[in-house]
mmCIF file of C-alpha atoms and ligand atoms in Angstrom:
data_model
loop_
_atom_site.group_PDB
_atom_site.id
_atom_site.type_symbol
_atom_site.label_atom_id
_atom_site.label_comp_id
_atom_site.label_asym_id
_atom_site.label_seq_id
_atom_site.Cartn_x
_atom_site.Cartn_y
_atom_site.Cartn_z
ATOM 1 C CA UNK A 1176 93.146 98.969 135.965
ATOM 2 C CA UNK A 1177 90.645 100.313 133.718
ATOM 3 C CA UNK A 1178 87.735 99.561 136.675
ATOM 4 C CA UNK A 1179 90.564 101.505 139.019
ATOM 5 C CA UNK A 1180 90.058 104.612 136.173
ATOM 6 C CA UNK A 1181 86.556 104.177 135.893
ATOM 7 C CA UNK A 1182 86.116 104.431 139.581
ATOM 8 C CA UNK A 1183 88.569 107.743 139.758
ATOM 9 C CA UNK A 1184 90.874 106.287 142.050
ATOM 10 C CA UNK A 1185 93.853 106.588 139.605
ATOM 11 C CA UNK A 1186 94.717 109.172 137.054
ATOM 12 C CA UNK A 1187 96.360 107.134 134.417
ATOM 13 C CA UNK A 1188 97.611 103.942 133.657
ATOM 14 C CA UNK A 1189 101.296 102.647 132.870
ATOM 15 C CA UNK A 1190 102.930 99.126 132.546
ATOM 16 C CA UNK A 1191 106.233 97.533 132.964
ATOM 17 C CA UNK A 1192 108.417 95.132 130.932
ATOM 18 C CA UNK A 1193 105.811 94.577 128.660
ATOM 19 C CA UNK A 1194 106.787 93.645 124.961
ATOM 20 C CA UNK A 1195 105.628 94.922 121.753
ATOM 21 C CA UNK A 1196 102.422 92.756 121.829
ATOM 22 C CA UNK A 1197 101.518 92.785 125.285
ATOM 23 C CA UNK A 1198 101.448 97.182 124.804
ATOM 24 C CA UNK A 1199 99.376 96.250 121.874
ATOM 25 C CA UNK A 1200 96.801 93.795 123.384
ATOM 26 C CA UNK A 1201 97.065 96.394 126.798
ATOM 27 C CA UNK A 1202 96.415 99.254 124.357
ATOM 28 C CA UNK A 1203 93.642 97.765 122.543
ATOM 29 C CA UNK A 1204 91.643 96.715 125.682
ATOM 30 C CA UNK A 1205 91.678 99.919 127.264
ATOM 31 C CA UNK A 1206 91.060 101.638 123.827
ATOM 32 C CA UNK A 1207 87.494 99.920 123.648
ATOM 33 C CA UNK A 1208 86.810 101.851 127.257
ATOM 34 C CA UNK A 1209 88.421 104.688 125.560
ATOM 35 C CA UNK A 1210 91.584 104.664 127.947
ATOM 36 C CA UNK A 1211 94.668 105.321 126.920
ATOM 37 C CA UNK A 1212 97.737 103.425 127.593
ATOM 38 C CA UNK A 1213 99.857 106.394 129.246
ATOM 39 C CA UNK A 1214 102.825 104.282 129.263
ATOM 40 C CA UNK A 1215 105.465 101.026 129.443
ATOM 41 C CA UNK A 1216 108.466 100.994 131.805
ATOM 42 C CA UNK A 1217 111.431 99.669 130.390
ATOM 43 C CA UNK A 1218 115.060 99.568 130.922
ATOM 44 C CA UNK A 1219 116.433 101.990 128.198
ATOM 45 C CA UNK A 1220 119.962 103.598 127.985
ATOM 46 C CA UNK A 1221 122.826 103.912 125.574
ATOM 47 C CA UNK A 1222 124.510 100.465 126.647
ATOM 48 C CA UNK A 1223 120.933 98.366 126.411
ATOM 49 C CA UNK A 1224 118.526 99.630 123.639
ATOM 50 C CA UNK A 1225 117.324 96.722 122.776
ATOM 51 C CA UNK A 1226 113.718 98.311 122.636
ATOM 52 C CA UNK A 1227 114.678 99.519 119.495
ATOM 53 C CA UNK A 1228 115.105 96.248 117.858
ATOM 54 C CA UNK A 1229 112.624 93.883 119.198
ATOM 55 C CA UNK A 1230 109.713 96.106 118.379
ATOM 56 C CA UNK A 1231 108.587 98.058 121.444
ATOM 57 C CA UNK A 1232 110.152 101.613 120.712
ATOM 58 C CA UNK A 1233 108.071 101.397 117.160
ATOM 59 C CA UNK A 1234 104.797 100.255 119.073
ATOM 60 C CA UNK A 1235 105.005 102.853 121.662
ATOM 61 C CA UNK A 1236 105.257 105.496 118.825
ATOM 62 C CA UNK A 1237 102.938 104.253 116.529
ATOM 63 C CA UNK A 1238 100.295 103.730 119.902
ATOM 64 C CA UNK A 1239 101.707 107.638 120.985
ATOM 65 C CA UNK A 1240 102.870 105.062 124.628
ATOM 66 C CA UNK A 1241 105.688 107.167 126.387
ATOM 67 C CA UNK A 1242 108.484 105.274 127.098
ATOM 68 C CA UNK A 1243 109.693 105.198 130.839
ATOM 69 C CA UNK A 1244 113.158 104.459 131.053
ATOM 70 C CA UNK A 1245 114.286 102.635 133.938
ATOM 71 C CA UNK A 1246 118.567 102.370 134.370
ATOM 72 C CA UNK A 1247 118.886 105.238 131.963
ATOM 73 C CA UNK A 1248 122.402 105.376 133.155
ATOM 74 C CA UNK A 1249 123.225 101.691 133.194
ATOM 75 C CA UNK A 1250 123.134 101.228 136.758
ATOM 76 C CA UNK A 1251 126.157 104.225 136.575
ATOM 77 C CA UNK A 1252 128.226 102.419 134.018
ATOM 78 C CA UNK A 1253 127.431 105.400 131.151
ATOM 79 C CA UNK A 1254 129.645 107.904 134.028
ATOM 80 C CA UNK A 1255 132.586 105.914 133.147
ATOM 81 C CA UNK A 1256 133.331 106.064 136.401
ATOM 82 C CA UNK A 1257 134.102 102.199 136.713
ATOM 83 C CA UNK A 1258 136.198 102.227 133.947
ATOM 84 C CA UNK A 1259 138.341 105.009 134.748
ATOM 85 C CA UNK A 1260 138.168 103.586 138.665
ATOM 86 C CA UNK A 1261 137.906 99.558 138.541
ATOM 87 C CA UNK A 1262 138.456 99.722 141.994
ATOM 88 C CA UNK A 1263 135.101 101.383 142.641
ATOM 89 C CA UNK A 1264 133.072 97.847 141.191
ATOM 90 C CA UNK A 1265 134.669 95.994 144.563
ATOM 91 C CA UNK A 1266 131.397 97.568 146.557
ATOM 92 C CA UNK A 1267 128.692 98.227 144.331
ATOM 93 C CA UNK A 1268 126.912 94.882 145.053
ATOM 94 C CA UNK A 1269 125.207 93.075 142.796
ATOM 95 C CA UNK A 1270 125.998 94.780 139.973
ATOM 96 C CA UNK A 1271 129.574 93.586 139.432
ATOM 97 C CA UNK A 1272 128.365 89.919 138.718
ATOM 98 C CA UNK A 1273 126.803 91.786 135.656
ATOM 99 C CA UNK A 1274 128.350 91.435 132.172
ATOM 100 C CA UNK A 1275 128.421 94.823 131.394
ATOM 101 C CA UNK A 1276 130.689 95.387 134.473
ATOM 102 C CA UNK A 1277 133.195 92.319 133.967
ATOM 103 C CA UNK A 1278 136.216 93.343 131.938
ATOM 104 C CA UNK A 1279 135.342 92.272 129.130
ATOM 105 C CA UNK A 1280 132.062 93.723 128.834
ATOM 106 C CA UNK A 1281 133.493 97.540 130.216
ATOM 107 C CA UNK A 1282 136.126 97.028 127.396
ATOM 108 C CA UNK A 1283 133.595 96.749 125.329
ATOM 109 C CA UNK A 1284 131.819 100.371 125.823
ATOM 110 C CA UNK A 1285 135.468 101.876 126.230
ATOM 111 C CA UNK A 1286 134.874 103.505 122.872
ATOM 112 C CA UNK A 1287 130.739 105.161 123.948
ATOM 113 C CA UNK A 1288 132.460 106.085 127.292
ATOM 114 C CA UNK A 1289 135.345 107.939 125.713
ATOM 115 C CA UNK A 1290 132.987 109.714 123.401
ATOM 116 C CA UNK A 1291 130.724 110.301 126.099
ATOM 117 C CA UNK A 1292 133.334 112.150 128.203
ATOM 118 C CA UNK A 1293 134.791 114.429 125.365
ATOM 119 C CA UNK A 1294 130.993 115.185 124.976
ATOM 120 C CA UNK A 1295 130.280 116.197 128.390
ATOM 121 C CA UNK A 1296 134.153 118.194 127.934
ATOM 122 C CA UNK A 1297 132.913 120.289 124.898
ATOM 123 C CA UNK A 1298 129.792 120.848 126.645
ATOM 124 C CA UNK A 1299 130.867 121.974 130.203
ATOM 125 C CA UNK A 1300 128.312 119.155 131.608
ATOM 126 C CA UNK A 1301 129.107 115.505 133.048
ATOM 127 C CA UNK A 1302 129.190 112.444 131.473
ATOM 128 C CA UNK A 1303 125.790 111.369 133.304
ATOM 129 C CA UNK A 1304 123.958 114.830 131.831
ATOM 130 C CA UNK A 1305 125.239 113.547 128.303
ATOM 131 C CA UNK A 1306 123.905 110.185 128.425
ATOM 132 C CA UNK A 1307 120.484 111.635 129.914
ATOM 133 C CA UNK A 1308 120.238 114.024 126.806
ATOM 134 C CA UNK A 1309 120.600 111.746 124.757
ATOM 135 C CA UNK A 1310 118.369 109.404 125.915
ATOM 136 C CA UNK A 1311 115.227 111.849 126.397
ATOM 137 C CA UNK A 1312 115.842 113.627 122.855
ATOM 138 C CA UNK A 1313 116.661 111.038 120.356
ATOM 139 C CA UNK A 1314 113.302 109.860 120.287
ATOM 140 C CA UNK A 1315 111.321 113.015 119.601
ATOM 141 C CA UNK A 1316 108.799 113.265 123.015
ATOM 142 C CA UNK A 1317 108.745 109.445 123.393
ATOM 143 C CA UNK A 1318 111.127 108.988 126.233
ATOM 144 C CA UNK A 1319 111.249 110.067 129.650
ATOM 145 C CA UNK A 1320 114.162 108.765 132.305
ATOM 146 C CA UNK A 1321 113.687 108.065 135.916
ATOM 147 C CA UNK A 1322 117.391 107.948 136.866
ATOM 148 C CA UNK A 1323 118.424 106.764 140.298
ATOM 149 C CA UNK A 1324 120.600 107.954 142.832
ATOM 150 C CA UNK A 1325 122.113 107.280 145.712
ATOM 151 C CA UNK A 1326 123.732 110.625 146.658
ATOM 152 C CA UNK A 1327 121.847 113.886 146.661
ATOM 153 C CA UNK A 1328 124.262 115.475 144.259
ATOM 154 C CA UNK A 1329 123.516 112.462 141.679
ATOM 155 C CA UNK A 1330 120.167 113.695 141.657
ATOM 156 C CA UNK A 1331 121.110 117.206 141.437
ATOM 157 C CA UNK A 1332 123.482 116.429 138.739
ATOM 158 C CA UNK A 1333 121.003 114.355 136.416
ATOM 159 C CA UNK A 1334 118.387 117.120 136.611
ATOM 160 C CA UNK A 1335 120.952 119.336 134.549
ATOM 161 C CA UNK A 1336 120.511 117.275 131.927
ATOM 162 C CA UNK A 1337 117.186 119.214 130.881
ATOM 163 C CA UNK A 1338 119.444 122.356 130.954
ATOM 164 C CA UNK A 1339 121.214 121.944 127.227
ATOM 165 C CA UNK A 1340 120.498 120.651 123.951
ATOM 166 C CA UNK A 1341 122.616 117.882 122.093
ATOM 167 C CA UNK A 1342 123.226 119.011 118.445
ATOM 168 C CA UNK A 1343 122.453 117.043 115.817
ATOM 169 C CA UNK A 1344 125.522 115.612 114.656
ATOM 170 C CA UNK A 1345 126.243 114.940 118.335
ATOM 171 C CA UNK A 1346 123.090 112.955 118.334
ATOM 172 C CA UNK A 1347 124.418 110.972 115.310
ATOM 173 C CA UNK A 1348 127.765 110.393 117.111
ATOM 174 C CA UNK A 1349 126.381 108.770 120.266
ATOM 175 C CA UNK A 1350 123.637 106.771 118.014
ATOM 176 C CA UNK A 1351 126.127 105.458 115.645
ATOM 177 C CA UNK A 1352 128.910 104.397 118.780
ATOM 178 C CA UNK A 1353 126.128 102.831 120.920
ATOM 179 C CA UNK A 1354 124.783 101.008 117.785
ATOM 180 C CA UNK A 1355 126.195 97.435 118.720
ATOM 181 C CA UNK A 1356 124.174 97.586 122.040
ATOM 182 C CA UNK A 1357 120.705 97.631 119.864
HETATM 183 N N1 NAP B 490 110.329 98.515 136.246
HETATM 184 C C1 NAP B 490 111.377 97.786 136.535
HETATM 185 O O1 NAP B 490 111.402 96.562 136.322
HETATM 186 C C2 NAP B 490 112.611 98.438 137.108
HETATM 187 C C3 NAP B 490 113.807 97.710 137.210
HETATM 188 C C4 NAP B 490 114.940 98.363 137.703
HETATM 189 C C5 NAP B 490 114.875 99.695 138.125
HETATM 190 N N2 NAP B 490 113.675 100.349 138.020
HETATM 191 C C6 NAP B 490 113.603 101.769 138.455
HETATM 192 O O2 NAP B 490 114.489 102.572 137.696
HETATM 193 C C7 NAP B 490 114.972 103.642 138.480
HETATM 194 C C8 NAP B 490 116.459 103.823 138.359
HETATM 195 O O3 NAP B 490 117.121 102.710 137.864
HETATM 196 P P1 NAP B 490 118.505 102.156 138.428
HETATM 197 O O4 NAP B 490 118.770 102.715 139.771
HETATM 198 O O5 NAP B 490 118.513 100.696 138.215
HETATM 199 O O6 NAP B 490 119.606 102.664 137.400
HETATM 200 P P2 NAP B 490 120.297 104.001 136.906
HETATM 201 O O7 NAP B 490 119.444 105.200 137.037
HETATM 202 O O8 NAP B 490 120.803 103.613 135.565
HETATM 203 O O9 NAP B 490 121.569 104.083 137.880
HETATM 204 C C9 NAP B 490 121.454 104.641 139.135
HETATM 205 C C10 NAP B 490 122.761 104.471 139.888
HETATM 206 O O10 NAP B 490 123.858 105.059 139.191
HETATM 207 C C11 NAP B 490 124.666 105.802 140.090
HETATM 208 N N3 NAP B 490 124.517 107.216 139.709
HETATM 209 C C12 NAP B 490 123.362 107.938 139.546
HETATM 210 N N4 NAP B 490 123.611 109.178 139.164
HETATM 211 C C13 NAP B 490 124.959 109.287 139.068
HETATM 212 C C14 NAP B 490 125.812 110.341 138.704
HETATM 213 N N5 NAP B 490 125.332 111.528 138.371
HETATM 214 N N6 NAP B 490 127.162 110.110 138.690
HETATM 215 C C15 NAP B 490 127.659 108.902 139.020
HETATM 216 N N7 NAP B 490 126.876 107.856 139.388
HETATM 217 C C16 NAP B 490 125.539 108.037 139.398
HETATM 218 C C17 NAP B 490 124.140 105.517 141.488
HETATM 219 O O11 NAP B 490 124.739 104.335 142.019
HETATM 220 P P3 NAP B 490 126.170 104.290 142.749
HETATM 221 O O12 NAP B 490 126.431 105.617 143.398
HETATM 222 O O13 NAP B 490 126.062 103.161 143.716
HETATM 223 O O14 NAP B 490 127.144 103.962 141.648
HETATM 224 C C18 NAP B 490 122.680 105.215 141.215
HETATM 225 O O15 NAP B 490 122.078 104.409 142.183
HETATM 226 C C19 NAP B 490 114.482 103.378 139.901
HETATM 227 O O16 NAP B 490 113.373 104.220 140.109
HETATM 228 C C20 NAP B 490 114.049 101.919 139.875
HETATM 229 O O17 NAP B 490 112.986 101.655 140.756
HETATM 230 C C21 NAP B 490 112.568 99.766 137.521
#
């Protein structure tokens, strides 16, 4: 990749899924070429953040990395739209043979999703723009969120969430309910 950048035939280079020492060793080749590491891809959103206990979030701030966060809305599940609508999982593929959409596991983020919601109530935004918010704020500039979509309105929708800021204490709120997921 750094040939690729030496030649000019890319701008910048990212990576994907790599941990805390692969950034590092990624970071420190590139750094002798005097390249920077623009950035790691990794999934990242209220109901997984385990990047924040396993080292990369910390590496990717100390190396100034940007986080790319991939699922930012868990795949949908931060809508609560399959918990208020358990029907909805019988055609979403894949997904449903996921933990996180079993019962168990959506009983388990009840309590985020609930907050989430009276969030995006007090707010006059949707659950989705919440989540985003969060997600792209907490962190100072470190995160960025590449939510998917399968409807054009989804991607209208998550755009909005650039259009408001979370206050503080909100912040707090959604940090301290999504804790267990770290
Ligand atoms: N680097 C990697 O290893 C890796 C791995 C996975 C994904 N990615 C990338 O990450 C990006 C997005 O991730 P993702 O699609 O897995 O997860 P996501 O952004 O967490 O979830 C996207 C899904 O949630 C639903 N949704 C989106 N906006 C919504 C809204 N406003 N209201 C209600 N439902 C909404 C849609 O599915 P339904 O309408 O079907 O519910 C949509 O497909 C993609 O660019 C993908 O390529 C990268």
């Amino acid at each position: 990749m750094a040939e690729l950048m030496e030649r000019k035939l890319i701008k910048s280079i990212g990576v994907s899924n790599f941990s805390a020492q692969q950034m590092k060793n990624a970071w420190e080749t590139l750094d002798k070429k005097g390249i920077p590491l623009a950035s790691n891809q990794v999934q990242y959103n209220l109901l997984n953040r385990k990047i924040e206990s396993n080292g990369v979030m910390e590496m990717a701030k100390k190396l100034g990395i940007t986080i790319i966060a991939y699922s930012p809305l868990a795949q949908g599940l931060v809508t609560g739209k399959f918990h208020d609508k358990p029907e909805l999982l019988a055609n979403i593929g894949f997904r449903k043979y996921r933990a996180q959409f079993k019962p168990k596991g959506l009983e388990k983020s009840k309590p985020l999703i609930i907050l989430i919601q009276e969030l995006a109530h007090n707010y006059s935004v949707t659950p989705s723009q919440i989540a985003l918010n969060w997600l792209i704020n907490f962190h100072g500039d470190t995160v960025i969120a590449i939510p998917g979509a399968t409807k054009e309105t989804h991607a209208k929708e998550n755009t909005g969430a650039m259009s408001f800021r979370l206050s503080d204490t909100d912040m707090a709120r959604l940090d301290k309910e999504s804790e267990i997921f770290k």
